[in-house]
Amino acid sequence: MLQFYSPPSASSSIHPFRSLVFLSSLLSALHLSLSIPNKPHFGSNFVFIGDAKFTNNSSCIRLTDPRISSPSSGLIVLKKPIRLLSPNSKSRKPVSFSTDFTFSISPHNGDGLAFLVLPRNFQSKFSGESFGVLKESRFLGVEFDTLIDENVGDVNANHVGLDVGSLVSVKTSNVSSIGLVLNSGVKLHSWVDYDSSSKRIEVRLSKFGSPRPYNPLMVHQVDLGEMWRNEEVIVGLSSSTGNSMQTSSVYTWNFRTRDVPQWLHSQPLDPQAFSREHSEEKLAQKRKICALGFISGLVFLTGCGALLALVVLFLWALFENSSETVLTIPGKCTVHSGDFRYEKINVVVRDSPTDAKN
Ligand SMILES: *[C@@H]1O[C@H](CO)[C@@H](O)[C@H](O)[C@H]1NC(C)=O
Ligand SMILES: *[C@@H]1O[C@H](CO)[C@@H](O)[C@H](O)[C@H]1NC(C)=O
Ligand SMILES: *[C@@H]1O[C@H](CO)[C@@H](O)[C@H](O)[C@H]1NC(C)=O
């Protein structure tokens, strides 16, 4: 199972190597995190649709601008399409994704902002209202809604809703219940995570600068692998003003996908054969551990020590770097702490399937 997380050449199921493999994967994660401060907040990876454009010296993206057109609507999508079923194996693996973005919505009652998963050819169907999806029947949306529209069953003018192919949300959550107001003009940070093994989508929201909340604001079960099959989709952030003067801005956006190892979600065809196979596997594993005995334990402990030292170094470098960023880019949105937190979470995510197998 380690092969999934390490280059094929490093594949080994022998215990002492496990910590080494993990160390090397941590190192590559480290490299990723620490190189982020040198990158711009937004690369050239976006397509701007409608009224969306860079503002404030390219530090932010304004999705709507009612002073230019009314109603105003704008969408940014990642250039690179993704698939929610990985195409590179015979038994197609469902793909999980994690995204987080920081945004603000001005104090008017417009439609707010939405994270969207759309068919690849969506662009030509983009319209000026309701997040631009009125002409599209196939989409997934997480809306941050600041308007009560009774036609679509909205609960209040401050809610998060999950839309599957329709603006009538399949699930909504009251943002007032966590003490936040979407259209206060204050910067907010949201995390949307889809886990393909449990088929759950989770939405979290906090004030910008606060840590990622432990409890999601909204959880819903939806099978995106089933919904999109092997089709290419694009992901985007969209906003529309309705009849209001609302402006919505986006300051940072991270998006990443990951495959899930087959064993995490596959259903055994013959449960008895599966458990037989499993107990044999366990027995073999036990023998192996006994044989390696003391030495493997020692090596493993040494690995743990090195790991701890690395984590301390990592955290130190992190704080060094983030304060440096704040100092060297004055006048820009200071947004890197969010990026770092995201990367740290990833280190944990990479680790857990290995643990689960033990
Ligand atoms: C915009 O950003 C560039 C590069 O960071 C900087 O050189 C320039 O002075 C900034 N302009 C304004 C008006 O802030
Ligand atoms: C949303 O939450 C607030 C604060 O807890 C509460 O006063 C309000 O009635 C709730 N609204 C709905 C529609 O549940
Ligand atoms: C634009 O940048 C300035 C600093 O240059 C900052 O004070 C202001 O809040 C930014 N505006 C937005 C909408 O982020």
PDB file of N, CA and C in Angstrom, residues 20 42 61 79 90 131 150 187 197 291 300 302 352:
ATOM      1  N   LEU A  20      11.425   5.557   6.576  1.00  0.00           N
ATOM      2  CA  LEU A  20      12.241   6.254   5.575  1.00  0.00           C
ATOM      3  C   LEU A  20      11.368   6.775   4.447  1.00  0.00           C
ATOM      4  N   PHE A  42      -2.181  34.309  -7.175  1.00  0.00           N
ATOM      5  CA  PHE A  42      -2.928  33.669  -8.239  1.00  0.00           C
ATOM      6  C   PHE A  42      -1.985  33.486  -9.418  1.00  0.00           C
ATOM      7  N   ILE A  61      -9.106  39.290  -6.760  1.00  0.00           N
ATOM      8  CA  ILE A  61      -9.966  39.165  -7.934  1.00  0.00           C
ATOM      9  C   ILE A  61     -11.359  39.630  -7.527  1.00  0.00           C
ATOM     10  N   LYS A  79      -8.078  26.590 -15.285  1.00  0.00           N
ATOM     11  CA  LYS A  79      -7.910  26.233 -16.695  1.00  0.00           C
ATOM     12  C   LYS A  79      -7.913  24.731 -16.903  1.00  0.00           C
ATOM     13  N   LYS A  90      -7.549   0.318 -14.719  1.00  0.00           N
ATOM     14  CA  LYS A  90      -8.672  -0.462 -15.244  1.00  0.00           C
ATOM     15  C   LYS A  90      -9.897  -0.266 -14.358  1.00  0.00           C
ATOM     16  N   PHE A 131     -25.523  33.033 -10.246  1.00  0.00           N
ATOM     17  CA  PHE A 131     -24.192  32.413 -10.374  1.00  0.00           C
ATOM     18  C   PHE A 131     -23.902  31.968 -11.809  1.00  0.00           C
ATOM     19  N   GLU A 150     -37.539  33.005  -2.103  1.00  0.00           N
ATOM     20  CA  GLU A 150     -38.495  31.968  -1.723  1.00  0.00           C
ATOM     21  C   GLU A 150     -38.759  30.971  -2.846  1.00  0.00           C
ATOM     22  N   LYS A 187     -13.413  39.659   5.511  1.00  0.00           N
ATOM     23  CA  LYS A 187     -12.808  38.518   4.817  1.00  0.00           C
ATOM     24  C   LYS A 187     -13.131  37.222   5.538  1.00  0.00           C
ATOM     25  N   SER A 197     -14.200   8.196  -0.603  1.00  0.00           N
ATOM     26  CA  SER A 197     -14.467   6.889  -0.002  1.00  0.00           C
ATOM     27  C   SER A 197     -15.749   6.917   0.838  1.00  0.00           C
ATOM     28  N   ALA A 291       9.944 -11.578  13.244  1.00  0.00           N
ATOM     29  CA  ALA A 291      11.265 -11.870  12.708  1.00  0.00           C
ATOM     30  C   ALA A 291      12.155 -10.634  12.744  1.00  0.00           C
ATOM     31  N   PHE A 300      12.733   2.057  13.759  1.00  0.00           N
ATOM     32  CA  PHE A 300      11.488   2.827  13.701  1.00  0.00           C
ATOM     33  C   PHE A 300      11.516   3.985  14.686  1.00  0.00           C
ATOM     34  N   THR A 302      14.161   5.470  15.914  1.00  0.00           N
ATOM     35  CA  THR A 302      15.108   6.470  15.418  1.00  0.00           C
ATOM     36  C   THR A 302      14.427   7.340  14.370  1.00  0.00           C
ATOM     37  N   SER A 352      -2.160   9.286   7.042  1.00  0.00           N
ATOM     38  CA  SER A 352      -3.169   8.449   7.683  1.00  0.00           C
ATOM     39  C   SER A 352      -3.449   7.110   6.993  1.00  0.00           C
TER      40      SER A 352
END
